[in-house]
Coordinates of C-alpha atoms and ligand atoms in Angstrom, one line a residue:
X11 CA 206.1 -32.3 -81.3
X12 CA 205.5 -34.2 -78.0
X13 CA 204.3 -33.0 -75.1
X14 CA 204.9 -34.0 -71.8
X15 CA 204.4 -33.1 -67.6
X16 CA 207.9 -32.4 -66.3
X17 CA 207.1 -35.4 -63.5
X18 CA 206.1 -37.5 -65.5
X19 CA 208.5 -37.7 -67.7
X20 CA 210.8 -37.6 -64.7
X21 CA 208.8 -40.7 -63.6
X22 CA 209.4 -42.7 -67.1
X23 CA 212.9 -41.5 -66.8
X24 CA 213.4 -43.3 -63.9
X25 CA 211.6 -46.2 -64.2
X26 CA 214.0 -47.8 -66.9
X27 CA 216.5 -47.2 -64.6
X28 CA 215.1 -47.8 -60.9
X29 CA 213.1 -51.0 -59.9
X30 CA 211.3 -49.4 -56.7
X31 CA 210.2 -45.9 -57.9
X32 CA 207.1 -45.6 -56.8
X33 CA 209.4 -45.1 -53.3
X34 CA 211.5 -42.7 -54.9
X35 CA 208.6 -40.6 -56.2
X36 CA 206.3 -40.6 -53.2
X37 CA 207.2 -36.8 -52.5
X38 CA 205.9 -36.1 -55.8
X39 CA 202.2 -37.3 -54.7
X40 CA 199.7 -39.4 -56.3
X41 CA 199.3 -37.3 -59.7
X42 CA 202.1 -38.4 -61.1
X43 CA 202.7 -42.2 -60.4
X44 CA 202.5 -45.0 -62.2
X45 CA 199.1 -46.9 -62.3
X46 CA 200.3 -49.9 -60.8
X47 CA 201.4 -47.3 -57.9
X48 CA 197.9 -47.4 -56.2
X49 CA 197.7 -50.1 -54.1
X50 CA 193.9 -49.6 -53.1
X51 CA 191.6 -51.3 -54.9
X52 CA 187.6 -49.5 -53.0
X53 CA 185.7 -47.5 -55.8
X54 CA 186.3 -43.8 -55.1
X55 CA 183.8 -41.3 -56.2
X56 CA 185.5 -38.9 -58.7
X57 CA 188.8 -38.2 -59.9
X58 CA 190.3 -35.5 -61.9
X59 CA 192.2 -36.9 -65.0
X60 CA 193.9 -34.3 -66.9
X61 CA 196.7 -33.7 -69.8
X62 CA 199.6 -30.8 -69.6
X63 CA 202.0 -29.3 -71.0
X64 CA 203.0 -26.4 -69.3
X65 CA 201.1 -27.0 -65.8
X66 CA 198.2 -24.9 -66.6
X67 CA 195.8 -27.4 -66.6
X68 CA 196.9 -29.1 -63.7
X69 CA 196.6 -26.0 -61.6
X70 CA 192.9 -26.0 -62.9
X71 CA 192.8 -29.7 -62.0
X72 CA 194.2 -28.9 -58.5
X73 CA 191.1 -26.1 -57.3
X74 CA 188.4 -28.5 -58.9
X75 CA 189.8 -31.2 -56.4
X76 CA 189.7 -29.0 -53.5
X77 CA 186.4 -27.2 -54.2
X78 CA 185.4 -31.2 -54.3
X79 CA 187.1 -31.7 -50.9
X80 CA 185.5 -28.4 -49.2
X81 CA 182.3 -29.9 -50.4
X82 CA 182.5 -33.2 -48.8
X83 CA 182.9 -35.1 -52.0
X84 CA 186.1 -37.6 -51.7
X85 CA 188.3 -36.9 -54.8
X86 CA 192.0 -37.7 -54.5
X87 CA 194.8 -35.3 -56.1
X88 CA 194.4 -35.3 -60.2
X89 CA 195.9 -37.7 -61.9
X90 CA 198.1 -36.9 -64.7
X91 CA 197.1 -39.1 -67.7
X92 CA 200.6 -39.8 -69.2
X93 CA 201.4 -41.5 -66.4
X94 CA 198.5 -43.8 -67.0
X95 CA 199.0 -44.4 -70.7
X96 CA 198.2 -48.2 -71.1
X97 CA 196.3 -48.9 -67.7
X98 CA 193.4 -46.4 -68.6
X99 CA 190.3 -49.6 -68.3
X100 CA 191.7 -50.0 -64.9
X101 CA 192.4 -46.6 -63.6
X102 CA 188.3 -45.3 -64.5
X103 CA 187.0 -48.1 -62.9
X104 CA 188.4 -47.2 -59.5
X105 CA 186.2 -43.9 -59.8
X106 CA 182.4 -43.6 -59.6
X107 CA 182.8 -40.3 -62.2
X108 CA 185.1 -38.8 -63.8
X109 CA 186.5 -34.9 -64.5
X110 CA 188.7 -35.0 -67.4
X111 CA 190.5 -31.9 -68.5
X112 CA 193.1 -30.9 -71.5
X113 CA 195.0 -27.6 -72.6
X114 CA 194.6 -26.9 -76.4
X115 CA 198.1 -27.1 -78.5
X116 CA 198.0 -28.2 -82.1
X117 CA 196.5 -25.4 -84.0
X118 CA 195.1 -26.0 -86.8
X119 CA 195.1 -29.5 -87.4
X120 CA 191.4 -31.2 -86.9
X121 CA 191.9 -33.9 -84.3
X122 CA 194.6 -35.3 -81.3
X123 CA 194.7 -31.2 -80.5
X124 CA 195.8 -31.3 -77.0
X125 CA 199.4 -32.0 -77.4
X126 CA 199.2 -34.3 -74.4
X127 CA 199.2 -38.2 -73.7
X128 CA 195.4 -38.0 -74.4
X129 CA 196.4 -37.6 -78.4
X130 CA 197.8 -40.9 -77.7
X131 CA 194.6 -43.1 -76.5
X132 CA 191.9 -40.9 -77.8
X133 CA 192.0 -43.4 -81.0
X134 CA 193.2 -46.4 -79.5
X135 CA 193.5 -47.4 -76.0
X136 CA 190.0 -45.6 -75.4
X137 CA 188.1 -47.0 -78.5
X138 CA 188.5 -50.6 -76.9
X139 CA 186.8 -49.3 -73.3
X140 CA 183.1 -49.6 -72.6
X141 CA 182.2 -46.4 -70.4
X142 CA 178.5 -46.6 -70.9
X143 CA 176.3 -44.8 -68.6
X144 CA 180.1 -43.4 -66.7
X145 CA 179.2 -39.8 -65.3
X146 CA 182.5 -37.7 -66.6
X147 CA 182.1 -33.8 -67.0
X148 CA 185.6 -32.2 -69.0
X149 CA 187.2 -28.9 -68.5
X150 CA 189.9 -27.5 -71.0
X151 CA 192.4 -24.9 -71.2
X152 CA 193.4 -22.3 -73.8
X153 CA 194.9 -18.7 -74.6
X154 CA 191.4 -16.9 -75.7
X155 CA 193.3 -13.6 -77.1
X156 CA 196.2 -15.1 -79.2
X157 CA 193.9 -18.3 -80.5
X158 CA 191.1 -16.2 -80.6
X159 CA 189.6 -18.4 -83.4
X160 CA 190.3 -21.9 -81.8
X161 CA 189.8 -21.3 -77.6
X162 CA 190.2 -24.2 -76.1
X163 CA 189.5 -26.0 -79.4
X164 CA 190.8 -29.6 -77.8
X165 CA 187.8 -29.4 -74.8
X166 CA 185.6 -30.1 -77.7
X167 CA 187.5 -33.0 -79.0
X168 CA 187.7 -34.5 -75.3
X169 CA 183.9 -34.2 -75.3
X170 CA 183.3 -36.3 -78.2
X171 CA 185.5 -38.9 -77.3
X172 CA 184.3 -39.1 -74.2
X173 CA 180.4 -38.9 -75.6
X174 CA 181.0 -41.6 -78.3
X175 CA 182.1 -44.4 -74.8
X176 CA 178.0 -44.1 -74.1
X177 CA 179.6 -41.1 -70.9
X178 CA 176.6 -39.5 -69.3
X179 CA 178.3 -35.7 -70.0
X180 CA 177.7 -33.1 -67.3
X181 CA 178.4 -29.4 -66.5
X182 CA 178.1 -27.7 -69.8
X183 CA 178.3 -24.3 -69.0
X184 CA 176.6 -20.8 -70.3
X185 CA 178.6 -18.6 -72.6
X186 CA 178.8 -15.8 -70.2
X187 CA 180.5 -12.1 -71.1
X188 CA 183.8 -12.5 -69.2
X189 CA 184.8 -14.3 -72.8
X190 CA 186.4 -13.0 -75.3
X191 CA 186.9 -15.6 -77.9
X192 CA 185.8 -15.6 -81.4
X193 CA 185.2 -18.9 -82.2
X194 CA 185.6 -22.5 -80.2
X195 CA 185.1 -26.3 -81.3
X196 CA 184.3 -26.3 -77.9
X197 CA 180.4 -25.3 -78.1
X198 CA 178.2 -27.5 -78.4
X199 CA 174.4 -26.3 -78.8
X200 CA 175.1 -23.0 -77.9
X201 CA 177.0 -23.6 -74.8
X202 CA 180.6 -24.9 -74.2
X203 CA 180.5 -28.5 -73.5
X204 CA 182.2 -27.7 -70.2
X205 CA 184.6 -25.6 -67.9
X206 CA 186.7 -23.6 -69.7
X207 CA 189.9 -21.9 -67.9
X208 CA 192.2 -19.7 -69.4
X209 CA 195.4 -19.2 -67.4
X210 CA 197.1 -17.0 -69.6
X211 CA 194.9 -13.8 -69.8
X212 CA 192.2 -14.5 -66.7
X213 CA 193.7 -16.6 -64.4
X214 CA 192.2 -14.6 -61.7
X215 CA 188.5 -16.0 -62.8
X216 CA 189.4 -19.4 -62.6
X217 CA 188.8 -20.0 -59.1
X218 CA 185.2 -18.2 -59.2
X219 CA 184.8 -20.7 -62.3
X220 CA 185.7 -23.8 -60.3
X221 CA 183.9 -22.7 -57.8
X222 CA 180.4 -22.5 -59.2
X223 CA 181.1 -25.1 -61.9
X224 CA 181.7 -28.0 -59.3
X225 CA 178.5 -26.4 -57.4
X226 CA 176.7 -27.4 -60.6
X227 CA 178.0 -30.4 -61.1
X228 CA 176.7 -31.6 -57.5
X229 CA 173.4 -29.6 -58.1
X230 CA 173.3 -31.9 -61.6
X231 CA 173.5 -35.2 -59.4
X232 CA 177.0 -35.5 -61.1
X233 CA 178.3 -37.3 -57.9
X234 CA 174.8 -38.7 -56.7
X235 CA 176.2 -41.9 -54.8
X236 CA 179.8 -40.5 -53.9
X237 CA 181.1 -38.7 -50.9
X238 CA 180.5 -40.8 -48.1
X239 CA 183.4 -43.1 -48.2
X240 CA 185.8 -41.6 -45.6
X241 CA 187.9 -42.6 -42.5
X242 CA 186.1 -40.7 -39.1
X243 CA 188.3 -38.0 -37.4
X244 CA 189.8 -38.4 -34.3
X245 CA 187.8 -36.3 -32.5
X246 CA 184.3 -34.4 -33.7
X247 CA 182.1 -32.0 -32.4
X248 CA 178.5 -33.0 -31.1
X249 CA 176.4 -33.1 -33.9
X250 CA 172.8 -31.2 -32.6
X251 CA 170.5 -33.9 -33.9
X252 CA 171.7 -37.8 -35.1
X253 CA 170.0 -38.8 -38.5
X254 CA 170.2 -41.3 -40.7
X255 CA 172.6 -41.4 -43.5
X256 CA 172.0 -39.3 -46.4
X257 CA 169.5 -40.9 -48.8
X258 CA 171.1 -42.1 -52.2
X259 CA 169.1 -39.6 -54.4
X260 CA 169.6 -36.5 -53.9
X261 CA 166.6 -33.9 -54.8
X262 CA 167.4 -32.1 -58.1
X263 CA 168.4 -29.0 -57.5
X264 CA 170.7 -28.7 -54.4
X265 CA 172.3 -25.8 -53.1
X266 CA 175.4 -25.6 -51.5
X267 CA 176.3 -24.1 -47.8
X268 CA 179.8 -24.0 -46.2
X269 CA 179.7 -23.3 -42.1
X270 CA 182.5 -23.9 -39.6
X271 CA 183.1 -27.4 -40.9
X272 CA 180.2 -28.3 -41.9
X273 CA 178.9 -28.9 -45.5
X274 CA 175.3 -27.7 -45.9
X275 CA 173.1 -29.5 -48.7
X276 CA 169.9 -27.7 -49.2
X277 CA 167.0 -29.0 -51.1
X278 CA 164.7 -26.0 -50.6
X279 CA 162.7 -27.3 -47.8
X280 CA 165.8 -28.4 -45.3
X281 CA 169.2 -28.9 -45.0
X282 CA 171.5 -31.7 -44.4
X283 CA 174.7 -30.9 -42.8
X284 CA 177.5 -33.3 -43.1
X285 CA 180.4 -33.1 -41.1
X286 CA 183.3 -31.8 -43.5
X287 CA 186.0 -33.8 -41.7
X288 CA 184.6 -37.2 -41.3
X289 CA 181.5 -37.2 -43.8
X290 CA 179.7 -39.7 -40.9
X291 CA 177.9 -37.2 -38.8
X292 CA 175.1 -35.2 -39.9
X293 CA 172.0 -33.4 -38.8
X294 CA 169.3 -31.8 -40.5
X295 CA 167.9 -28.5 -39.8
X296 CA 164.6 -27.0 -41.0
X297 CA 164.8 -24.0 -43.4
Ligands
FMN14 C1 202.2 -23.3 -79.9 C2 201.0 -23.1 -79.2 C3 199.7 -23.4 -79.7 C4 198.6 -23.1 -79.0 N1 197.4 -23.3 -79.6 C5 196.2 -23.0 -78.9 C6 195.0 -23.1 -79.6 O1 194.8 -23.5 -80.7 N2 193.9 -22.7 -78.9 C7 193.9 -22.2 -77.6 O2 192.9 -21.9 -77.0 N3 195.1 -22.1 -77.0 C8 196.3 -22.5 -77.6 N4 197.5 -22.3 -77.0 C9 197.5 -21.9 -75.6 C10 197.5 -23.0 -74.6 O3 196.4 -23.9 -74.7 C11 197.5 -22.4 -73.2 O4 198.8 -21.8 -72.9 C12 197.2 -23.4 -72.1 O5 197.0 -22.8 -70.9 C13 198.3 -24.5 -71.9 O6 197.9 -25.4 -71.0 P1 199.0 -26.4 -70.3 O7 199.9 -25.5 -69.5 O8 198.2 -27.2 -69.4 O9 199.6 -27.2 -71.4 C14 198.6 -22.6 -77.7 C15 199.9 -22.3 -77.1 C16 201.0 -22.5 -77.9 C17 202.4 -22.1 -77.2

């Protein structure tokens, strides 16, 4: 059985039919589109690829991209990977790193488990792509009580794909008490090989997930040279003290802060704050 998003198959649906569609299909975002949509051609810092079904996953999708946003890393809205099928080379190399995420369908069977367009290119379009040294982290949705004995089975199969290109894999995550799955082909080493979400029994965790698993990521280095790229705000407050732009390493461990617009980066010692709106001002304050 295929699987597909309701727009994009709206989107192939018109296509055959409509020359201009990428007009027509504008209120529908970004997700969606055709690759040859996107006229820009800068290197963004991460985007959020996913695979669905029933939506779930893109609702994951959508809080990873704004817990990016609120933390002054430019990300645009995910990008839905049928609607990429074919243009896959070109579509990654606009992006610094890259968040991939799939739902787990197919149970049973051993590979192509998510029931999505990834099924498609996992043994095919993606064998021909050198990714070495890409920075991707992948996230995966299941139903932990009914497939008890396969959660989120298809994160796993994402992971090795994605490990055999030469990725650098981030944001595996502790196996923490709030689960209730028996098994998962989505451990690896004693941890699952990234975020899982499960939308069906705890969809009220997911956003407290997102939330710290993104925080890793940045605390990883996941995004190390993104996040700067963005056009300044009409108007910004006076920032208390004019430094330099942020150095290109960050420190290893980084935490976090959130204040009145303002995106706080910690390294222990100080902090850099960095204008949430235009990502140009910042000042550093002493902790
Ligand atoms: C026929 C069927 C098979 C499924 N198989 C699995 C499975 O093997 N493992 C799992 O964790 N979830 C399984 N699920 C649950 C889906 O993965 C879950 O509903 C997920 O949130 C769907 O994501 P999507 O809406 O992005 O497609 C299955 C659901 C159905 C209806």
């Amino acid at each position: 059985m295929k699987f597909q998003c309701t727009y994009c198959a709206l989107s192939l649906a018109l296509a055959s039919t409509v020359e201009s569609f990428t007009t027509i299909l504008a209120p529908f975002g970004t997700r969606h589109r055709s690759a040859f949509a996107r006229s820009s051609t800068a290197i963004d810092a991460t985007a959020v690829f996913f695979g669905t079904s029933t939506g779930n996953t893109e609702e994951v999708a959508d809080l990873i991209v704004a817990k990016l946003n609120e933390l002054g890393h430019e990300a645009p809205e995910p990008i839905c990977v049928d609607g990429v099928v074919g243009d896959l080379k070109t579509e990654f190399s606009k992006y610094e790193a890259l968040i991939v995420g799939t739902p787990t369908w197919n149970t049973g069977a051993d590979t192509e488990r998510s029931g999505t367009a990834w099924d498609e290119v996992y043994y095919g379009e993606l064998d021909d792509l050198d990714l070495s040294g890409k920075n991707v982290a992948v996230f995966g949705l299941g139903d932990q009580i009914s497939y008890g004995e396969n959660y989120a089975d298809a994160t796993g199969e994402l992971h090795e794909v994605f490990s055999k290109l030469g990725c650098k894999i981030f944001g595996a995550t502790e196996i923490d008490d709030s689960y209730e799955h028996e098994a998962s082909k989505a451990i690896k080493d004693g941890k699952f090989c990234g975020l899982l979400c499960d939308q069906v029994n705890q969809d009220d965790l997911s956003e407290d997930r997102v939330d710290k698993w993104v925080k890793q990521l940045v605390s990883e280095g996941f995004m190390s040279s993104g996040g700067a790229a963005a056009a300044p705000a009409a108007s910004a407050p006076e920032p208390v003290e004019a430094i330099e732009a942020p150095p290109a390493s960050k420190p290893a461990v980084e935490v976090i802060h959130s204040r009145d617009g303002w995106v706080g980066h910690d390294n222990g010692e100080s902090t850099l704050w960095v204008n949430s709106e235009n990502r140009r001002e910042s000042y550093l304050t002493k902790n």
